[in-house]
């Protein structure tokens, strides 16, 4: 494997907030002969994963699986439900929300963008106010990012649903869960989400290459009237083929083997335990950051992400030089600052296939890196995390 270390040994620490570490069980599941995607064996696999994946979205509705990155699922959500010139309301939680907005603009949609400072969650009251003004119901969809991966801030989706209902507004609700699905509690049906967008390479512990749209009855109805051009992303042909476990074009057969295994792992651990594990590790990571005397990017204590922690570099110190040192000295990848946060923050991914010692190793790499790079900090971050982890039962609910 290509690495900057001259003599790497042991496992690389891939502690970016996606792609995440792929469990050996999943790698072994992927390592099988590719089969005829129109043959009988494939149909059984297709039906199993299409049904099994619903559980992770906490939905009874269909979930469509595309062979694509998450960006494709963003596009699919919009082109299947909207028409040229339609207005959509989006919220600037950070870099990923800004990219989704850019994509919507390129498709010919009119975007109302609620501005944000990249340090706070979605303000449901601001959405309610904007929808209340829209008495003509020109806004066709509200699009929000559940876990903003560029900032480490998680938004309250139930509150967004309540804002839409409170305004008695018919807009569809679309939610990006690319870095929260399988890590942070998410309820497609209960929260009345119309399209949930997800990807394989974060909480689902798979390599990049699969993307998802969970649908609602209203989203499916909207697909009948939507006039944005769509072909590859069209839900209708997909759902028709999915009924018997097949796809309208060649699916990512081997990634679907992996998905089957990853779903089994999530089921065996239990989703409540998976969510509790993530929030516990996030809490330990924040204790380390506090002990170091460094600043979290996330400012709202109710919205700190359980999937990743973004840390602001002290004045005069670049995050990229620090990350480079950590990679070269300790063979660990940390997440970079994205967009306007470039070189200003580093991000610690603690999602997916992850345990107490993975966290301790990750935090030790950060603490050694801070010392080696001469970044002003207090020692004791790893110690604070260890004391917390030792004192808390691993299975304790959040
Ligand atoms: C990673 C990520 C994306 C982009 O997904 P790709 O697979 O890179 O296209 C979008 N939104 C969020 C919240 C993400 O974390």
mmCIF file of C-alpha atoms and ligand atoms in Angstrom:
data_model
loop_
_atom_site.group_PDB
_atom_site.id
_atom_site.type_symbol
_atom_site.label_atom_id
_atom_site.label_comp_id
_atom_site.label_asym_id
_atom_site.label_seq_id
_atom_site.Cartn_x
_atom_site.Cartn_y
_atom_site.Cartn_z
ATOM 1 C CA UNK A 1 0.000 0.000 0.000
ATOM 2 C CA UNK A 2 1.267 3.473 -0.851
ATOM 3 C CA UNK A 3 2.068 5.417 2.275
ATOM 4 C CA UNK A 4 4.338 8.266 3.292
ATOM 5 C CA UNK A 5 5.838 6.151 6.059
ATOM 6 C CA UNK A 6 9.072 4.567 4.911
ATOM 7 C CA UNK A 7 8.492 1.363 6.897
ATOM 8 C CA UNK A 8 4.868 1.204 7.964
ATOM 9 C CA UNK A 9 3.821 -1.696 10.115
ATOM 10 C CA UNK A 10 0.584 -2.402 11.906
ATOM 11 C CA UNK A 11 -2.692 -1.017 10.631
ATOM 12 C CA UNK A 12 -3.069 2.458 9.245
ATOM 13 C CA UNK A 13 -5.430 4.558 11.392
ATOM 14 C CA UNK A 14 -8.055 5.892 8.998
ATOM 15 C CA UNK A 15 -9.688 8.368 11.372
ATOM 16 C CA UNK A 16 -11.281 10.682 8.852
ATOM 17 C CA UNK A 17 -15.074 10.957 9.118
ATOM 18 C CA UNK A 18 -15.549 8.822 6.056
ATOM 19 C CA UNK A 19 -14.588 6.697 4.320
ATOM 20 C CA UNK A 20 -14.255 4.739 7.557
ATOM 21 C CA UNK A 21 -12.465 1.523 8.465
ATOM 22 C CA UNK A 22 -14.056 -1.522 6.845
ATOM 23 C CA UNK A 23 -14.386 -4.502 9.209
ATOM 24 C CA UNK A 24 -12.610 -7.718 8.190
ATOM 25 C CA UNK A 25 -15.980 -9.481 8.138
ATOM 26 C CA UNK A 26 -17.206 -7.060 5.487
ATOM 27 C CA UNK A 27 -13.974 -7.288 3.473
ATOM 28 C CA UNK A 28 -14.288 -11.085 3.438
ATOM 29 C CA UNK A 29 -17.904 -10.870 2.362
ATOM 30 C CA UNK A 30 -16.935 -8.643 -0.564
ATOM 31 C CA UNK A 31 -14.161 -11.037 -1.586
ATOM 32 C CA UNK A 32 -16.373 -13.477 -3.479
ATOM 33 C CA UNK A 33 -16.859 -14.199 -7.165
ATOM 34 C CA UNK A 34 -19.065 -11.679 -8.912
ATOM 35 C CA UNK A 35 -22.269 -13.423 -9.986
ATOM 36 C CA UNK A 36 -24.739 -12.958 -12.839
ATOM 37 C CA UNK A 37 -26.778 -9.940 -11.775
ATOM 38 C CA UNK A 38 -29.736 -11.292 -13.769
ATOM 39 C CA UNK A 39 -29.458 -14.816 -12.367
ATOM 40 C CA UNK A 40 -31.521 -16.435 -9.590
ATOM 41 C CA UNK A 41 -28.806 -16.183 -6.941
ATOM 42 C CA UNK A 42 -28.643 -12.409 -7.355
ATOM 43 C CA UNK A 43 -32.392 -11.932 -6.892
ATOM 44 C CA UNK A 44 -32.180 -13.446 -3.413
ATOM 45 C CA UNK A 45 -29.272 -11.167 -2.457
ATOM 46 C CA UNK A 46 -31.082 -8.132 -3.848
ATOM 47 C CA UNK A 47 -34.277 -8.870 -1.944
ATOM 48 C CA UNK A 48 -32.330 -9.461 1.280
ATOM 49 C CA UNK A 49 -30.409 -6.174 1.177
ATOM 50 C CA UNK A 50 -33.323 -4.067 -0.068
ATOM 51 C CA UNK A 51 -35.421 -5.359 2.826
ATOM 52 C CA UNK A 52 -32.633 -5.390 5.426
ATOM 53 C CA UNK A 53 -31.474 -1.848 4.800
ATOM 54 C CA UNK A 54 -34.921 -0.456 5.713
ATOM 55 C CA UNK A 55 -34.217 -1.247 9.353
ATOM 56 C CA UNK A 56 -31.255 1.138 9.495
ATOM 57 C CA UNK A 57 -33.403 3.977 8.102
ATOM 58 C CA UNK A 58 -36.185 2.929 10.513
ATOM 59 C CA UNK A 59 -38.648 2.839 7.652
ATOM 60 C CA UNK A 60 -41.256 0.533 6.129
ATOM 61 C CA UNK A 61 -41.011 2.382 2.803
ATOM 62 C CA UNK A 62 -38.822 1.420 -0.152
ATOM 63 C CA UNK A 63 -35.122 2.259 -0.120
ATOM 64 C CA UNK A 64 -33.405 2.651 -3.485
ATOM 65 C CA UNK A 65 -29.723 1.658 -3.783
ATOM 66 C CA UNK A 66 -27.571 3.327 -6.436
ATOM 67 C CA UNK A 67 -24.059 2.333 -7.501
ATOM 68 C CA UNK A 68 -22.680 5.815 -6.806
ATOM 69 C CA UNK A 69 -21.165 8.146 -4.259
ATOM 70 C CA UNK A 70 -23.414 10.054 -1.879
ATOM 71 C CA UNK A 71 -23.478 13.010 -4.246
ATOM 72 C CA UNK A 72 -25.476 10.908 -6.694
ATOM 73 C CA UNK A 73 -28.131 10.295 -4.052
ATOM 74 C CA UNK A 74 -28.354 14.076 -3.470
ATOM 75 C CA UNK A 75 -29.056 14.513 -7.170
ATOM 76 C CA UNK A 76 -31.497 11.590 -7.263
ATOM 77 C CA UNK A 77 -33.537 13.081 -4.407
ATOM 78 C CA UNK A 78 -33.986 16.328 -6.319
ATOM 79 C CA UNK A 79 -34.481 15.117 -9.919
ATOM 80 C CA UNK A 80 -37.098 12.547 -8.932
ATOM 81 C CA UNK A 81 -39.337 15.003 -7.090
ATOM 82 C CA UNK A 82 -38.897 18.511 -8.536
ATOM 83 C CA UNK A 83 -39.346 20.501 -11.746
ATOM 84 C CA UNK A 84 -37.248 23.212 -13.400
ATOM 85 C CA UNK A 85 -37.536 26.528 -11.537
ATOM 86 C CA UNK A 86 -38.983 24.986 -8.370
ATOM 87 C CA UNK A 87 -37.953 26.713 -5.141
ATOM 88 C CA UNK A 88 -36.218 24.751 -2.402
ATOM 89 C CA UNK A 89 -35.272 25.883 1.086
ATOM 90 C CA UNK A 90 -31.813 24.798 2.220
ATOM 91 C CA UNK A 91 -29.845 25.586 5.372
ATOM 92 C CA UNK A 92 -26.163 26.533 5.500
ATOM 93 C CA UNK A 93 -24.902 24.207 8.218
ATOM 94 C CA UNK A 94 -21.482 23.878 6.575
ATOM 95 C CA UNK A 95 -19.561 22.635 3.551
ATOM 96 C CA UNK A 96 -21.809 19.702 2.658
ATOM 97 C CA UNK A 97 -24.998 21.753 2.866
ATOM 98 C CA UNK A 98 -23.267 24.308 0.608
ATOM 99 C CA UNK A 99 -22.339 21.608 -1.921
ATOM 100 C CA UNK A 100 -25.909 20.286 -2.014
ATOM 101 C CA UNK A 101 -27.103 23.834 -2.584
ATOM 102 C CA UNK A 102 -24.646 24.247 -5.479
ATOM 103 C CA UNK A 103 -25.860 20.993 -7.012
ATOM 104 C CA UNK A 104 -29.495 22.136 -6.741
ATOM 105 C CA UNK A 105 -28.616 25.400 -8.485
ATOM 106 C CA UNK A 106 -26.917 23.561 -11.349
ATOM 107 C CA UNK A 107 -30.062 21.482 -11.834
ATOM 108 C CA UNK A 108 -32.051 24.666 -12.398
ATOM 109 C CA UNK A 109 -33.734 24.922 -8.997
ATOM 110 C CA UNK A 110 -34.165 28.247 -7.161
ATOM 111 C CA UNK A 111 -32.524 27.901 -3.772
ATOM 112 C CA UNK A 112 -33.499 29.946 -0.699
ATOM 113 C CA UNK A 113 -30.422 29.502 1.488
ATOM 114 C CA UNK A 114 -30.777 30.201 5.207
ATOM 115 C CA UNK A 115 -27.324 31.430 6.143
ATOM 116 C CA UNK A 116 -25.397 29.952 9.036
ATOM 117 C CA UNK A 117 -22.031 30.320 10.767
ATOM 118 C CA UNK A 118 -20.916 26.661 10.344
ATOM 119 C CA UNK A 119 -20.927 26.219 14.133
ATOM 120 C CA UNK A 120 -24.608 25.673 14.878
ATOM 121 C CA UNK A 121 -27.335 23.199 13.909
ATOM 122 C CA UNK A 122 -30.332 23.929 11.698
ATOM 123 C CA UNK A 123 -32.567 26.589 13.259
ATOM 124 C CA UNK A 124 -36.042 25.072 12.995
ATOM 125 C CA UNK A 125 -37.652 28.384 14.021
ATOM 126 C CA UNK A 126 -36.012 30.109 11.043
ATOM 127 C CA UNK A 127 -37.433 27.404 8.748
ATOM 128 C CA UNK A 128 -40.869 27.873 10.317
ATOM 129 C CA UNK A 129 -40.652 31.638 9.766
ATOM 130 C CA UNK A 130 -39.615 31.258 6.114
ATOM 131 C CA UNK A 131 -42.398 28.764 5.410
ATOM 132 C CA UNK A 132 -44.977 30.974 7.158
ATOM 133 C CA UNK A 133 -44.064 33.797 4.733
ATOM 134 C CA UNK A 134 -44.532 31.458 1.780
ATOM 135 C CA UNK A 135 -48.323 31.569 1.768
ATOM 136 C CA UNK A 136 -48.429 30.713 -1.966
ATOM 137 C CA UNK A 137 -46.533 27.468 -1.249
ATOM 138 C CA UNK A 138 -43.853 28.217 -3.800
ATOM 139 C CA UNK A 139 -41.280 26.278 -1.770
ATOM 140 C CA UNK A 140 -41.459 22.662 -2.893
ATOM 141 C CA UNK A 141 -38.864 21.096 -0.616
ATOM 142 C CA UNK A 142 -36.893 21.726 2.576
ATOM 143 C CA UNK A 143 -33.429 20.118 2.422
ATOM 144 C CA UNK A 144 -31.224 19.743 5.485
ATOM 145 C CA UNK A 145 -28.090 17.856 6.472
ATOM 146 C CA UNK A 146 -28.613 15.719 9.581
ATOM 147 C CA UNK A 147 -24.956 15.429 10.576
ATOM 148 C CA UNK A 148 -22.802 18.166 9.011
ATOM 149 C CA UNK A 149 -19.535 16.318 8.511
ATOM 150 C CA UNK A 150 -17.512 19.474 7.898
ATOM 151 C CA UNK A 151 -18.334 20.903 11.337
ATOM 152 C CA UNK A 152 -19.289 18.053 13.677
ATOM 153 C CA UNK A 153 -22.762 19.463 14.314
ATOM 154 C CA UNK A 154 -25.958 17.383 14.300
ATOM 155 C CA UNK A 155 -29.391 18.873 13.670
ATOM 156 C CA UNK A 156 -32.773 17.956 15.137
ATOM 157 C CA UNK A 157 -34.794 16.526 12.246
ATOM 158 C CA UNK A 158 -37.971 16.016 14.290
ATOM 159 C CA UNK A 159 -37.895 19.764 15.014
ATOM 160 C CA UNK A 160 -37.657 20.516 11.279
ATOM 161 C CA UNK A 161 -40.669 18.256 10.645
ATOM 162 C CA UNK A 162 -42.549 20.067 13.412
ATOM 163 C CA UNK A 163 -41.663 23.438 11.831
ATOM 164 C CA UNK A 164 -43.069 22.328 8.456
ATOM 165 C CA UNK A 165 -46.219 20.913 10.053
ATOM 166 C CA UNK A 166 -46.594 23.974 12.278
ATOM 167 C CA UNK A 167 -46.650 26.165 9.177
ATOM 168 C CA UNK A 168 -49.114 23.712 7.551
ATOM 169 C CA UNK A 169 -46.775 23.814 4.551
ATOM 170 C CA UNK A 170 -46.818 21.050 1.911
ATOM 171 C CA UNK A 171 -43.062 21.146 1.138
ATOM 172 C CA UNK A 172 -41.288 17.798 0.993
ATOM 173 C CA UNK A 173 -38.624 17.167 3.645
ATOM 174 C CA UNK A 174 -35.298 15.825 2.370
ATOM 175 C CA UNK A 175 -32.473 14.902 4.713
ATOM 176 C CA UNK A 176 -28.812 14.068 4.065
ATOM 177 C CA UNK A 177 -27.759 11.319 6.511
ATOM 178 C CA UNK A 178 -24.574 10.371 4.682
ATOM 179 C CA UNK A 179 -22.455 10.618 7.841
ATOM 180 C CA UNK A 180 -25.124 9.775 10.422
ATOM 181 C CA UNK A 181 -26.900 6.666 9.163
ATOM 182 C CA UNK A 182 -25.740 3.722 11.254
ATOM 183 C CA UNK A 183 -24.040 6.014 13.792
ATOM 184 C CA UNK A 184 -26.632 8.475 15.094
ATOM 185 C CA UNK A 185 -30.296 7.715 15.800
ATOM 186 C CA UNK A 186 -32.294 8.426 12.676
ATOM 187 C CA UNK A 187 -35.995 7.741 12.047
ATOM 188 C CA UNK A 188 -37.196 8.179 8.479
ATOM 189 C CA UNK A 189 -40.831 7.222 9.159
ATOM 190 C CA UNK A 190 -41.332 8.663 12.637
ATOM 191 C CA UNK A 191 -39.830 12.017 11.641
ATOM 192 C CA UNK A 192 -41.911 12.201 8.484
ATOM 193 C CA UNK A 193 -38.972 12.486 6.107
ATOM 194 C CA UNK A 194 -39.842 12.242 2.407
ATOM 195 C CA UNK A 195 -36.405 11.478 0.994
ATOM 196 C CA UNK A 196 -33.437 10.362 3.071
ATOM 197 C CA UNK A 197 -30.066 10.491 1.330
ATOM 198 C CA UNK A 198 -27.281 8.172 2.503
ATOM 199 C CA UNK A 199 -23.976 6.635 1.448
ATOM 200 C CA UNK A 200 -22.102 3.418 2.157
ATOM 201 C CA UNK A 201 -18.704 4.637 3.328
ATOM 202 C CA UNK A 202 -19.384 6.171 6.734
ATOM 203 C CA UNK A 203 -21.571 4.640 9.456
ATOM 204 C CA UNK A 204 -22.405 1.625 7.304
ATOM 205 C CA UNK A 205 -18.726 0.532 7.430
ATOM 206 C CA UNK A 206 -18.517 -0.213 3.710
ATOM 207 C CA UNK A 207 -16.150 1.046 1.043
ATOM 208 C CA UNK A 208 -17.369 4.022 -1.002
ATOM 209 C CA UNK A 209 -19.631 3.198 -3.923
ATOM 210 C CA UNK A 210 -23.224 2.717 -2.761
ATOM 211 C CA UNK A 211 -25.754 5.493 -2.211
ATOM 212 C CA UNK A 212 -29.309 5.362 -0.940
ATOM 213 C CA UNK A 213 -32.639 7.155 -1.167
ATOM 214 C CA UNK A 214 -35.262 6.152 1.403
ATOM 215 C CA UNK A 215 -38.651 7.308 0.117
ATOM 216 C CA UNK A 216 -42.085 8.198 1.413
ATOM 217 C CA UNK A 217 -45.500 7.828 -0.226
ATOM 218 C CA UNK A 218 -45.506 11.598 -0.849
ATOM 219 C CA UNK A 219 -42.073 11.446 -2.466
ATOM 220 C CA UNK A 220 -43.268 8.653 -4.742
ATOM 221 C CA UNK A 221 -46.333 10.681 -5.687
ATOM 222 C CA UNK A 222 -44.126 13.702 -6.430
ATOM 223 C CA UNK A 223 -42.043 11.520 -8.755
ATOM 224 C CA UNK A 224 -45.048 11.164 -11.075
ATOM 225 C CA UNK A 225 -45.239 14.939 -11.666
ATOM 226 C CA UNK A 226 -41.544 15.893 -11.467
ATOM 227 C CA UNK A 227 -40.150 17.298 -14.733
ATOM 228 C CA UNK A 228 -36.411 17.641 -14.094
ATOM 229 C CA UNK A 229 -34.595 15.373 -16.576
ATOM 230 C CA UNK A 230 -33.658 12.021 -15.060
ATOM 231 C CA UNK A 231 -32.586 8.703 -16.425
ATOM 232 C CA UNK A 232 -29.891 6.927 -14.419
ATOM 233 C CA UNK A 233 -31.430 8.201 -11.169
ATOM 234 C CA UNK A 234 -35.060 7.420 -12.001
ATOM 235 C CA UNK A 235 -36.710 5.709 -9.032
ATOM 236 C CA UNK A 236 -39.530 4.247 -11.113
ATOM 237 C CA UNK A 237 -37.494 1.805 -13.222
ATOM 238 C CA UNK A 238 -35.415 1.023 -10.174
ATOM 239 C CA UNK A 239 -38.406 0.162 -8.004
ATOM 240 C CA UNK A 240 -39.964 -1.921 -10.760
ATOM 241 C CA UNK A 241 -36.819 -4.063 -11.000
ATOM 242 C CA UNK A 242 -36.293 -4.088 -7.222
ATOM 243 C CA UNK A 243 -39.647 -5.788 -6.704
ATOM 244 C CA UNK A 244 -37.939 -9.091 -7.582
ATOM 245 C CA UNK A 245 -34.528 -8.157 -6.175
ATOM 246 C CA UNK A 246 -33.017 -6.922 -9.451
ATOM 247 C CA UNK A 247 -31.697 -3.612 -10.781
ATOM 248 C CA UNK A 248 -32.322 -1.866 -14.125
ATOM 249 C CA UNK A 249 -28.575 -1.731 -14.779
ATOM 250 C CA UNK A 250 -25.535 -3.542 -13.397
ATOM 251 C CA UNK A 251 -25.445 -3.109 -9.612
ATOM 252 C CA UNK A 252 -22.312 -3.108 -7.422
ATOM 253 C CA UNK A 253 -22.659 -6.815 -6.769
ATOM 254 C CA UNK A 254 -19.680 -7.156 -4.438
ATOM 255 C CA UNK A 255 -20.553 -4.063 -2.430
ATOM 256 C CA UNK A 256 -24.006 -5.565 -1.954
ATOM 257 C CA UNK A 257 -22.359 -8.683 -0.455
ATOM 258 C CA UNK A 258 -20.619 -6.259 1.878
ATOM 259 C CA UNK A 259 -23.853 -4.455 2.667
ATOM 260 C CA UNK A 260 -25.492 -7.759 3.553
ATOM 261 C CA UNK A 261 -22.707 -8.440 6.069
ATOM 262 C CA UNK A 262 -22.623 -4.878 7.464
ATOM 263 C CA UNK A 263 -26.376 -5.018 8.064
ATOM 264 C CA UNK A 264 -25.915 -8.307 9.928
ATOM 265 C CA UNK A 265 -23.259 -6.680 12.131
ATOM 266 C CA UNK A 266 -25.503 -3.701 12.933
ATOM 267 C CA UNK A 267 -28.391 -6.070 13.694
ATOM 268 C CA UNK A 268 -26.253 -8.245 15.970
ATOM 269 C CA UNK A 269 -25.011 -5.248 17.977
ATOM 270 C CA UNK A 270 -28.463 -3.623 17.970
ATOM 271 C CA UNK A 271 -29.100 -0.105 16.714
ATOM 272 C CA UNK A 272 -29.648 1.405 20.203
ATOM 273 C CA UNK A 273 -26.266 -0.008 21.267
ATOM 274 C CA UNK A 274 -24.631 1.284 18.075
ATOM 275 C CA UNK A 275 -25.932 4.808 18.761
ATOM 276 C CA UNK A 276 -24.926 4.641 22.454
ATOM 277 C CA UNK A 277 -21.420 3.492 21.494
ATOM 278 C CA UNK A 278 -20.999 6.449 19.153
ATOM 279 C CA UNK A 279 -22.240 9.041 21.616
ATOM 280 C CA UNK A 280 -20.023 7.615 24.342
ATOM 281 C CA UNK A 281 -16.928 7.784 22.147
ATOM 282 C CA UNK A 282 -17.820 11.313 21.087
ATOM 283 C CA UNK A 283 -18.128 12.326 24.729
ATOM 284 C CA UNK A 284 -14.703 10.858 25.473
ATOM 285 C CA UNK A 285 -13.201 12.677 22.476
ATOM 286 C CA UNK A 286 -14.652 15.998 23.673
ATOM 287 C CA UNK A 287 -13.217 15.401 27.154
ATOM 288 C CA UNK A 288 -9.807 14.984 25.519
ATOM 289 C CA UNK A 289 -10.201 18.206 23.510
ATOM 290 C CA UNK A 290 -11.215 20.088 26.665
ATOM 291 C CA UNK A 291 -8.244 18.679 28.590
ATOM 292 C CA UNK A 292 -5.909 19.792 25.802
ATOM 293 C CA UNK A 293 -7.358 23.284 26.183
ATOM 294 C CA UNK A 294 -8.376 23.345 22.501
ATOM 295 C CA UNK A 295 -11.642 24.697 21.133
ATOM 296 C CA UNK A 296 -14.453 22.676 19.573
ATOM 297 C CA UNK A 297 -15.890 24.060 16.358
ATOM 298 C CA UNK A 298 -19.391 23.015 17.484
ATOM 299 C CA UNK A 299 -20.815 25.664 19.822
ATOM 300 C CA UNK A 300 -24.205 24.214 20.799
ATOM 301 C CA UNK A 301 -23.738 21.513 23.467
ATOM 302 C CA UNK A 302 -27.036 19.896 22.447
ATOM 303 C CA UNK A 303 -25.797 19.483 18.880
ATOM 304 C CA UNK A 304 -22.300 18.010 19.207
ATOM 305 C CA UNK A 305 -21.917 15.194 16.679
ATOM 306 C CA UNK A 306 -21.555 11.604 17.859
ATOM 307 C CA UNK A 307 -19.785 10.688 14.612
ATOM 308 C CA UNK A 308 -16.892 13.139 14.525
ATOM 309 C CA UNK A 309 -15.292 15.995 16.442
ATOM 310 C CA UNK A 310 -13.937 19.103 14.691
ATOM 311 C CA UNK A 311 -11.184 20.914 16.582
ATOM 312 C CA UNK A 312 -10.030 24.486 15.935
ATOM 313 C CA UNK A 313 -6.250 24.945 15.626
ATOM 314 C CA UNK A 314 -4.731 27.582 17.927
ATOM 315 C CA UNK A 315 -3.872 30.886 16.192
ATOM 316 C CA UNK A 316 -0.689 30.717 14.166
ATOM 317 C CA UNK A 317 -0.801 26.950 13.647
ATOM 318 C CA UNK A 318 -2.039 25.354 10.434
ATOM 319 C CA UNK A 319 -4.209 22.249 10.633
ATOM 320 C CA UNK A 320 -2.760 20.833 7.416
ATOM 321 C CA UNK A 321 0.861 20.868 8.617
ATOM 322 C CA UNK A 322 -0.304 19.199 11.823
ATOM 323 C CA UNK A 323 -2.230 16.511 9.922
ATOM 324 C CA UNK A 324 0.763 15.924 7.659
ATOM 325 C CA UNK A 325 2.999 15.371 10.681
ATOM 326 C CA UNK A 326 0.489 12.959 12.236
ATOM 327 C CA UNK A 327 0.320 11.001 8.990
ATOM 328 C CA UNK A 328 4.075 10.816 8.548
ATOM 329 C CA UNK A 329 4.964 10.078 12.160
ATOM 330 C CA UNK A 330 2.042 7.946 13.304
ATOM 331 C CA UNK A 331 0.457 6.653 10.095
ATOM 332 C CA UNK A 332 -2.926 8.170 10.980
ATOM 333 C CA UNK A 333 -5.215 10.152 8.671
ATOM 334 C CA UNK A 334 -7.263 12.919 10.290
ATOM 335 C CA UNK A 335 -10.002 14.847 8.490
ATOM 336 C CA UNK A 336 -9.030 18.151 6.915
ATOM 337 C CA UNK A 337 -10.862 21.455 7.200
ATOM 338 C CA UNK A 338 -13.266 21.828 4.279
ATOM 339 C CA UNK A 339 -14.261 24.957 2.372
ATOM 340 C CA UNK A 340 -13.788 28.070 4.457
ATOM 341 C CA UNK A 341 -12.441 25.912 7.311
ATOM 342 C CA UNK A 342 -9.428 24.787 5.241
ATOM 343 C CA UNK A 343 -6.286 24.680 7.411
ATOM 344 C CA UNK A 344 -8.318 26.046 10.367
ATOM 345 C CA UNK A 345 -9.694 22.808 11.829
ATOM 346 C CA UNK A 346 -8.906 19.128 11.909
ATOM 347 C CA UNK A 347 -11.598 16.515 12.284
ATOM 348 C CA UNK A 348 -11.416 13.324 14.323
ATOM 349 C CA UNK A 349 -13.664 10.614 12.899
ATOM 350 C CA UNK A 350 -15.010 8.224 15.554
ATOM 351 C CA UNK A 351 -17.704 6.454 13.619
ATOM 352 C CA UNK A 352 -18.321 3.057 12.107
ATOM 353 C CA UNK A 353 -16.144 0.090 13.050
ATOM 354 C CA UNK A 354 -14.711 1.577 16.213
ATOM 355 C CA UNK A 355 -14.074 0.666 19.855
ATOM 356 C CA UNK A 356 -12.588 2.087 23.062
ATOM 357 C CA UNK A 357 -9.025 1.255 22.097
ATOM 358 C CA UNK A 358 -9.427 2.604 18.578
ATOM 359 C CA UNK A 359 -10.455 5.865 20.208
ATOM 360 C CA UNK A 360 -7.540 5.797 22.660
ATOM 361 C CA UNK A 361 -5.089 5.115 19.822
ATOM 362 C CA UNK A 362 -6.619 7.892 17.761
ATOM 363 C CA UNK A 363 -6.478 10.405 20.606
ATOM 364 C CA UNK A 364 -2.910 9.325 21.453
ATOM 365 C CA UNK A 365 -1.929 10.046 17.847
ATOM 366 C CA UNK A 366 -3.480 13.501 18.105
ATOM 367 C CA UNK A 367 -1.833 14.251 21.456
ATOM 368 C CA UNK A 368 1.605 13.060 20.296
ATOM 369 C CA UNK A 369 1.134 15.057 17.106
ATOM 370 C CA UNK A 370 0.286 18.239 19.030
ATOM 371 C CA UNK A 371 3.469 17.819 21.081
ATOM 372 C CA UNK A 372 5.657 16.962 18.083
ATOM 373 C CA UNK A 373 4.287 19.879 16.055
ATOM 374 C CA UNK A 374 4.788 22.351 18.897
ATOM 375 C CA UNK A 375 1.089 23.214 19.015
ATOM 376 C CA UNK A 376 0.281 24.875 22.345
ATOM 377 C CA UNK A 377 -1.855 22.530 24.449
ATOM 378 C CA UNK A 378 -2.027 20.944 27.880
ATOM 379 C CA UNK A 379 -1.207 17.222 28.153
ATOM 380 C CA UNK A 380 -3.746 14.823 29.614
ATOM 381 C CA UNK A 381 -6.373 14.539 26.896
ATOM 382 C CA UNK A 382 -5.885 10.808 26.407
ATOM 383 C CA UNK A 383 -5.850 10.369 30.183
ATOM 384 C CA UNK A 384 -9.177 12.186 30.511
ATOM 385 C CA UNK A 385 -10.703 9.994 27.816
ATOM 386 C CA UNK A 386 -9.327 6.807 29.380
ATOM 387 C CA UNK A 387 -10.708 7.673 32.803
ATOM 388 C CA UNK A 388 -14.109 8.309 31.296
ATOM 389 C CA UNK A 389 -14.064 5.087 29.262
ATOM 390 C CA UNK A 390 -12.844 2.992 32.211
ATOM 391 C CA UNK A 391 -15.545 4.370 34.481
ATOM 392 C CA UNK A 392 -18.443 3.918 32.083
ATOM 393 C CA UNK A 393 -19.885 0.562 31.127
ATOM 394 C CA UNK A 394 -19.329 0.021 27.401
ATOM 395 C CA UNK A 395 -22.957 -1.000 26.943
ATOM 396 C CA UNK A 396 -24.416 1.918 28.904
ATOM 397 C CA UNK A 397 -27.176 3.616 26.950
ATOM 398 C CA UNK A 398 -26.629 7.234 25.896
HETATM 399 C C1 LIG B 1 -19.426 12.497 2.727
HETATM 400 C C2 LIG B 1 -20.624 13.360 2.664
HETATM 401 C C3 LIG B 1 -21.191 13.766 1.438
HETATM 402 C C4 LIG B 1 -20.563 13.447 0.114
HETATM 403 O O1 LIG B 1 -20.649 12.107 -0.190
HETATM 404 P P1 LIG B 1 -19.797 11.529 -1.418
HETATM 405 O O2 LIG B 1 -19.931 10.057 -1.224
HETATM 406 O O3 LIG B 1 -18.399 12.030 -1.254
HETATM 407 O O4 LIG B 1 -20.422 11.996 -2.663
HETATM 408 C C5 LIG B 1 -22.336 14.512 1.478
HETATM 409 N N1 LIG B 1 -22.916 14.881 2.632
HETATM 410 C C6 LIG B 1 -22.386 14.541 3.825
HETATM 411 C C7 LIG B 1 -23.062 14.979 5.080
HETATM 412 C C8 LIG B 1 -21.230 13.781 3.874
HETATM 413 O O5 LIG B 1 -20.693 13.436 5.055
#
